[in-house]
XYZ file of C-alpha atoms in Angstrom:
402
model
C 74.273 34.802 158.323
C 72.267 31.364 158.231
C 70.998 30.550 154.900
C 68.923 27.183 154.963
C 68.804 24.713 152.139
C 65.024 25.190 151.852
C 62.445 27.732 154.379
C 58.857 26.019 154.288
C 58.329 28.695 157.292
C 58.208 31.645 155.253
C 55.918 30.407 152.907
C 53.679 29.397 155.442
C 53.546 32.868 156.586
C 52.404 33.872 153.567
C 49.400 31.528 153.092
C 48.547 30.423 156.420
C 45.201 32.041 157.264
C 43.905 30.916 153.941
C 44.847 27.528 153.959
C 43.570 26.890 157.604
C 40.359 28.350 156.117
C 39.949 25.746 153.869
C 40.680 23.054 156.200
C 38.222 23.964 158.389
C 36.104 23.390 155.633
C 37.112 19.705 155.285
C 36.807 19.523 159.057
C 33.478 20.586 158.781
C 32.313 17.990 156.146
C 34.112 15.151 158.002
C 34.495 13.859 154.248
C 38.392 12.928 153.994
C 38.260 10.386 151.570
C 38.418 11.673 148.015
C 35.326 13.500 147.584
C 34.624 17.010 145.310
C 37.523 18.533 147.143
C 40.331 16.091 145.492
C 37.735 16.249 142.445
C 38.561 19.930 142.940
C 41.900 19.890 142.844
C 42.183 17.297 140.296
C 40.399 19.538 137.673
C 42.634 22.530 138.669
C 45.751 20.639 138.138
C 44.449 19.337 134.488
C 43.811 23.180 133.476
C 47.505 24.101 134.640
C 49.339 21.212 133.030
C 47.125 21.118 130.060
C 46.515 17.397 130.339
C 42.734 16.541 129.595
C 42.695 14.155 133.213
C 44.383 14.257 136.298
C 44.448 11.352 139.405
C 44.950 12.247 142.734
C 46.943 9.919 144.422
C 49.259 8.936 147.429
C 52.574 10.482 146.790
C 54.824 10.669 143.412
C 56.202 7.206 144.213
C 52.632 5.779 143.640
C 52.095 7.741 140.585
C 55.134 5.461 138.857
C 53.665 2.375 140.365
C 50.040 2.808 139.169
C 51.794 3.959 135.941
C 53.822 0.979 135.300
C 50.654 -1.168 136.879
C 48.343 0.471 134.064
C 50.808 -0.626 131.591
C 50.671 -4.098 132.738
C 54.539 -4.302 133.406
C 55.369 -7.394 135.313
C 57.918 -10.086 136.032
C 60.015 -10.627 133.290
C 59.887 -7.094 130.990
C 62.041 -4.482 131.585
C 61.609 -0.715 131.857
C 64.442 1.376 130.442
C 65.261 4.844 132.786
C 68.420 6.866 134.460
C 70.456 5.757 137.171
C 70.593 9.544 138.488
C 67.526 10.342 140.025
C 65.841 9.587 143.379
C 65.127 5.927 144.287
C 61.741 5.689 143.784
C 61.566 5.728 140.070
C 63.830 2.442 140.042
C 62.107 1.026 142.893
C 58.838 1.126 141.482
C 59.658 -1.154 138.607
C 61.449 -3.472 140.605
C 58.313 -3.377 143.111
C 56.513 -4.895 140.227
C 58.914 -7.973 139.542
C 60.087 -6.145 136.229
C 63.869 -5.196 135.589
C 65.111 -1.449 135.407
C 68.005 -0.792 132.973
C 70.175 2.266 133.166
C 71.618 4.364 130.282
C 73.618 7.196 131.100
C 73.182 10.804 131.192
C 73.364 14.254 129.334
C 76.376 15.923 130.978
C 74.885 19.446 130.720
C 70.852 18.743 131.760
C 71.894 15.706 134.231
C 68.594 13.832 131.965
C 68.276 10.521 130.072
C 70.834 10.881 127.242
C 69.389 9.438 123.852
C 72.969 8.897 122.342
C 73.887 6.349 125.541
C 70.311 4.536 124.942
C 71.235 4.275 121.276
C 74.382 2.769 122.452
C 72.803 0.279 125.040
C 70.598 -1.186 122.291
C 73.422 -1.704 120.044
C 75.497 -3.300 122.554
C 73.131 -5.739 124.075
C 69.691 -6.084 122.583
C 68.427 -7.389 119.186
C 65.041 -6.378 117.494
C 62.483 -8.972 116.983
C 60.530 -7.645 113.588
C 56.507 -8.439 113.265
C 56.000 -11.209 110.953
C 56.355 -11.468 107.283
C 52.933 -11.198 107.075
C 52.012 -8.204 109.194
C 51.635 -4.767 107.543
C 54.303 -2.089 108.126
C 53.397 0.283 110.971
C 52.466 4.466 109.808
C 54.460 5.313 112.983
C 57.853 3.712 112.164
C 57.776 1.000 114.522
C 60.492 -1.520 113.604
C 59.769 -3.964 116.618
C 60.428 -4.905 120.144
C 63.958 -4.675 121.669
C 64.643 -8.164 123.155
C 67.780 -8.408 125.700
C 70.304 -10.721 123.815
C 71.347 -12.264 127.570
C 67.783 -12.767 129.013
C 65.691 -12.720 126.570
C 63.545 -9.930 128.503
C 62.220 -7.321 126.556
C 62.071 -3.467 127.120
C 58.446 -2.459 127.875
C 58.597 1.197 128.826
C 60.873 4.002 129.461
C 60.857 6.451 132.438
C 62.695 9.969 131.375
C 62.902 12.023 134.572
C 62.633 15.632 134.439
C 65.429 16.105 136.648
C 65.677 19.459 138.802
C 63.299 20.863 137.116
C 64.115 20.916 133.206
C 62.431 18.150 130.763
C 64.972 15.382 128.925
C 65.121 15.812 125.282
C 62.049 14.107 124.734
C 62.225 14.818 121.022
C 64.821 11.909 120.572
C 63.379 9.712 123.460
C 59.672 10.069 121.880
C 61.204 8.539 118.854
C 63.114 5.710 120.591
C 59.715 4.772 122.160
C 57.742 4.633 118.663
C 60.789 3.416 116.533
C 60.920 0.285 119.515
C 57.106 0.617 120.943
C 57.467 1.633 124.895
C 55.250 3.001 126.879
C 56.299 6.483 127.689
C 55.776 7.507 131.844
C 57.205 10.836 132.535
C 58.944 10.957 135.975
C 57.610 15.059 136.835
C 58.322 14.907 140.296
C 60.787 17.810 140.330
C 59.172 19.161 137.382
C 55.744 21.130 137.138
C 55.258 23.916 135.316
C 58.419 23.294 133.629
C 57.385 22.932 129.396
C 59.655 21.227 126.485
C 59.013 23.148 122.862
C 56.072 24.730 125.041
C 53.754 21.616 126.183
C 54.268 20.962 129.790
C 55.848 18.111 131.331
C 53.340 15.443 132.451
C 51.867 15.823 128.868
C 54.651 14.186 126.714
C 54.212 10.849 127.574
C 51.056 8.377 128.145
C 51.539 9.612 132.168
C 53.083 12.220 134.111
C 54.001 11.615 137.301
C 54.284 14.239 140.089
C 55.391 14.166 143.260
C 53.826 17.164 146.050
C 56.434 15.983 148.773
C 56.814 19.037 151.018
C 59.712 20.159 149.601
C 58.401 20.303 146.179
C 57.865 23.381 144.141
C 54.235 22.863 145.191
C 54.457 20.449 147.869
C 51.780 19.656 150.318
C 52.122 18.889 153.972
C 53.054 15.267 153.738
C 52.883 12.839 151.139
C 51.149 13.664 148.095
C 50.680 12.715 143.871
C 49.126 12.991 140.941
C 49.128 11.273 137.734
C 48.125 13.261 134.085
C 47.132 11.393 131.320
C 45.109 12.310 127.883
C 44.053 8.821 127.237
C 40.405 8.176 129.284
C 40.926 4.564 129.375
C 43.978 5.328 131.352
C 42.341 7.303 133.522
C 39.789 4.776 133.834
C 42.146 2.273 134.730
C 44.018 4.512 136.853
C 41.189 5.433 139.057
C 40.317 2.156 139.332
C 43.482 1.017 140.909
C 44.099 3.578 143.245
C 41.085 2.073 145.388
C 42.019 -1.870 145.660
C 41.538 -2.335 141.745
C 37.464 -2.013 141.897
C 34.848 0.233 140.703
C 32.168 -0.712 142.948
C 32.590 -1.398 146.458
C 33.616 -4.632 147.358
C 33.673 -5.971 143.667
C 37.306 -5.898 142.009
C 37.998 -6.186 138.814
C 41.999 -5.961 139.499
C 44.350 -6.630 142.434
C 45.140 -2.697 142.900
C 46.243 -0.790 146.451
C 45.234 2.390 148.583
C 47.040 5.105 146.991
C 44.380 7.739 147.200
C 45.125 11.729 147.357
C 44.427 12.796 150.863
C 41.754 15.024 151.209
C 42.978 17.859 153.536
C 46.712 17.439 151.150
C 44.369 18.379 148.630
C 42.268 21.658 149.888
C 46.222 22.579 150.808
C 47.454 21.699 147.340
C 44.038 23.721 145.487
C 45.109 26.922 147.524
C 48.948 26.603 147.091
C 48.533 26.009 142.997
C 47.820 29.817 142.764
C 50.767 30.958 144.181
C 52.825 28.630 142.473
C 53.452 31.146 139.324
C 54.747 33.701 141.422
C 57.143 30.818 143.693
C 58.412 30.136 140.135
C 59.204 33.216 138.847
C 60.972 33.983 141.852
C 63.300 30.596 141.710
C 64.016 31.429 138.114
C 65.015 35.119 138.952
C 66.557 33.860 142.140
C 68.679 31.555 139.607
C 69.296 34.376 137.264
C 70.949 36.131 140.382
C 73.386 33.114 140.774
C 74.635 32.828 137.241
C 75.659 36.610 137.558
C 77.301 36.022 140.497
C 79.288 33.175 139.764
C 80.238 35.075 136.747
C 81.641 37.622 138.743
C 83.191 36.211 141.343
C 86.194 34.323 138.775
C 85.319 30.619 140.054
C 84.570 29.195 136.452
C 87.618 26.984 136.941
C 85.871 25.339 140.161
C 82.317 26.078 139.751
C 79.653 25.189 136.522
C 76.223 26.307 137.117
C 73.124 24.705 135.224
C 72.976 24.762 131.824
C 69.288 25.324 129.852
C 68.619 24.275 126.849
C 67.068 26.520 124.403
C 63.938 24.871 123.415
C 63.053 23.756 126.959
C 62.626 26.395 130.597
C 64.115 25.790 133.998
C 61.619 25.846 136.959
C 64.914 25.324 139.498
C 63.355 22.801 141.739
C 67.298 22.960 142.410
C 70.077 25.343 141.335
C 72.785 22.877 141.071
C 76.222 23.188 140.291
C 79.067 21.045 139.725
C 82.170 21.405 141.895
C 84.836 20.438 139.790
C 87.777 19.514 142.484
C 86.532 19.297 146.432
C 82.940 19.042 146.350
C 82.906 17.423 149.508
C 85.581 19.456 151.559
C 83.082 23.067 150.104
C 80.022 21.398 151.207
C 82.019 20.982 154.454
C 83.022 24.436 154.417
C 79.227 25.386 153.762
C 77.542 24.214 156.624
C 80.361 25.417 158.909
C 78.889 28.799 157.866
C 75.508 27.988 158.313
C 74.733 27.710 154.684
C 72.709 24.278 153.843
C 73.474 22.599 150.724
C 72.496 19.063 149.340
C 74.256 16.342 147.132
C 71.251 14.498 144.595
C 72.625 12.058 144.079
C 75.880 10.724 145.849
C 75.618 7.163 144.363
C 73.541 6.476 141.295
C 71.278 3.899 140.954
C 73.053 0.988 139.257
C 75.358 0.990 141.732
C 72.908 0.763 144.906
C 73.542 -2.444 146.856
C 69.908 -3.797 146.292
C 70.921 -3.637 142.474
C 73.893 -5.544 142.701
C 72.295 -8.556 141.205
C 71.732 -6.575 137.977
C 75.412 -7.022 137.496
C 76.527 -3.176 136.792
C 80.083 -2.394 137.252
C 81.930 1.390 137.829
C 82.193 2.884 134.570
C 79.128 1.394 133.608
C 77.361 4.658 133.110
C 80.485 7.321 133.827
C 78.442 10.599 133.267
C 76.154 9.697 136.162
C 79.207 8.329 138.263
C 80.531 12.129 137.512
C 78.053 14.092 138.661
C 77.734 12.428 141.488
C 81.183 13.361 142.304
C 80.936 16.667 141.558
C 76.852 17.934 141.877
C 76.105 20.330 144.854
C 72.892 21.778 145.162
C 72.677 25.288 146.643
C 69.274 27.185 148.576
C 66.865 27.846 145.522
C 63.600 28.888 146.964
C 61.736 31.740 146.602
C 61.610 33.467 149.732
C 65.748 33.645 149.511
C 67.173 37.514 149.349
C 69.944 38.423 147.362
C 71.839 39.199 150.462
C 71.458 35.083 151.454
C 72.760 34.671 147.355
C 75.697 36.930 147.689
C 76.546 35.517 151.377
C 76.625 32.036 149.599
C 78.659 32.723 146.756
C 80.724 35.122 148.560
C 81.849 31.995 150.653
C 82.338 29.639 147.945
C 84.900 32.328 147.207
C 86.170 32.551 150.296
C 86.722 28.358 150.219
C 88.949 28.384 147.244
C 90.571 31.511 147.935
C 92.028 29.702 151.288
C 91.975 26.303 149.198
């Protein structure tokens, strides 16, 4: 039996007639630069996340980068985020000049752990209070962290939603008050999934989501969008994602083309109301794992994901850690035609173009762990429980012979 890592075909199937529909449509109008349709879409997206605005832009690698732009991060601050995600949420601060700095990670959610930030700031930064003379702050602001080596200080913080469960943004909403960060949520792998029931991409100032193909809702190429509540924001946001002006040829800010295609959009407006049902069927697809891994006596190789209890699990993967031979079973995998994936093999502070940052092994050892021992398995919907028990069935089989 082949069981791909991810089937974009058979959700094609499903939708194709009414998506070409509606971009014929487009074709029509011969209007493919923003327009009502991304308006459209835009407006849809704000009444499913809850967020009062929603921007439309290039792909979820823009969205951090007209985030951190918005924020004014430059040369010289630094932005505080994980070293276990995908590339792009580092590489947008660096883009801008500015300095990312890794704490480790929760062991059970794979997410920015608030306990290793805690320890960061004790270890190598010092607070520099407000003057004598200013008036404490209602929200419990006790000043800016200020790098006791470099004398940069931390700006913003970027918790990822990793795999499709939110950090514990609880704690790291504090942190950012107690030390006054902006707060950009990385929702790339994360829509529709909710902490203490408000959505991701409405926790912080900005969400950030990505609609790469293989997304939950992914379009067919590069896509993003950016949620905010704050109108200034979106203001500002809109204003960048055309070359920084608000009237044509007059610019108020040096900004870049990152605008939300407009046929990714009329694809993205019909594909949003199937994405409920895609869910539910990841979740229960998920469900069918955890019983089977149960059953099947591998708890000494095999972990599965672990939710939290005031948070949901949209499964943009079902990933497990493989305690001893990770490697040698994903091997074993694909020699059965079963498609797996390792996010991430190497984290982030230890990524050659980072080398200059000076992290070491052991640096952040949770991170350095799971990416030793994380395999992601097939997740989405259109997978039958046949493909599920085939899978686990054959992890089975591995350490059975292993």
């Amino acid at each position: 039996m082949q069981v791909p890592l991810l089937d974009l075909k058979s959700q094609y199937a499903q939708i194709k007639e009414e998506v070409w529909q509606s971009l014929q449509e487009v074709l029509t109008s011969q209007h493919f630069i923003l327009g009502p349709v991304v308006e459209k879409f835009e407006q849809a997206m704000t009444r499913y996340i809850g967020s009062k605005y929603a921007i439309g832009v290039a792909s979820g690698s823009d969205a951090l980068l007209l985030s951190l732009m918005a924020f004014g991060i430059k040369e010289g601050d630094e932005v505080l985020t994980t070293p276990f995600t995908f590339f792009a949420t580092a590489g947008a601060i660096s883009r801008l000049g500015a300095t990312p700095v890794f704490a480790d990670i929760d062991p059970d959610t794979y997410n920015l752990s608030p306990a290793a930030i805690e320890k960061l700031i004790q270890q190598q930064y010092r607070i520099e209070q407000a003057s004598p003379d200013t008036p404490p702050k209602a929200d419990g602001a006790s000043g800016q962290l200020v790098n006791k080596k470099t004398n940069r200080r931390i700006k913003a913080i970027i918790p990822v939603h990793l795999y499709g469960q939110c950090a514990d943004m609880t704690e790291l909403l504090a942190l950012a008050r107690k030390y006054q960060w902006q707060v950009i949520e990385d929702a790339a792998q994360a829509i529709g999934t909710a902490y203490q029931n408000k959505s991701a991409g409405t926790l912080g100032m900005t969400g950030c989501f990505s609609f790469f193909p293989s997304k939950n809702l992914g379009a067919w190429g590069d896509a993003g969008l950016i949620t905010t509540d704050d109108q200034s924001v979106m203001e500002l946001l809109k204003t960048l994602r055309v070359h920084g002006g608000q009237k044509k040829y007059y610019h108020q800010y040096v900004g870049c083309n990152s605008r939300l295609d407009t046929l990714q959009a009329a694809i993205l407006t019909i594909k949003l109301k199937y994405l409920d049902g895609w869910q539910k069927a990841r979740i229960n697809n998920a469900r069918y794992y955890d019983q089977l891994f149960r059953q099947s006596a591998l708890t000494d190789q095999i972990t599965g994901p672990v939710t939290k209890p005031d948070r949901n699990h949209t499964y943009h993967q079902y990933t497990i850690r493989v305690l001893t031979k990770r490697d040698e079973l994903k091997a074993f995998l694909q020699q059965h035609q079963i498609g797996t994936e390792i996010y991430y093999p190497l984290p982030l502070h230890l990524q050659e173009c980072f080398k200059p940052l000076g992290y070491r092994q052991g640096d952040c050892p949770e991170a350095e762990k799971a990416a030793r021992e994380c395999l992601s398995l097939p997740i989405y919907p259109e997978l039958t429980k046949e493909m599920q028990e085939f899978v686990v069935k054959t992890i089975k089989d591995f350490f059975k012979n292993n």
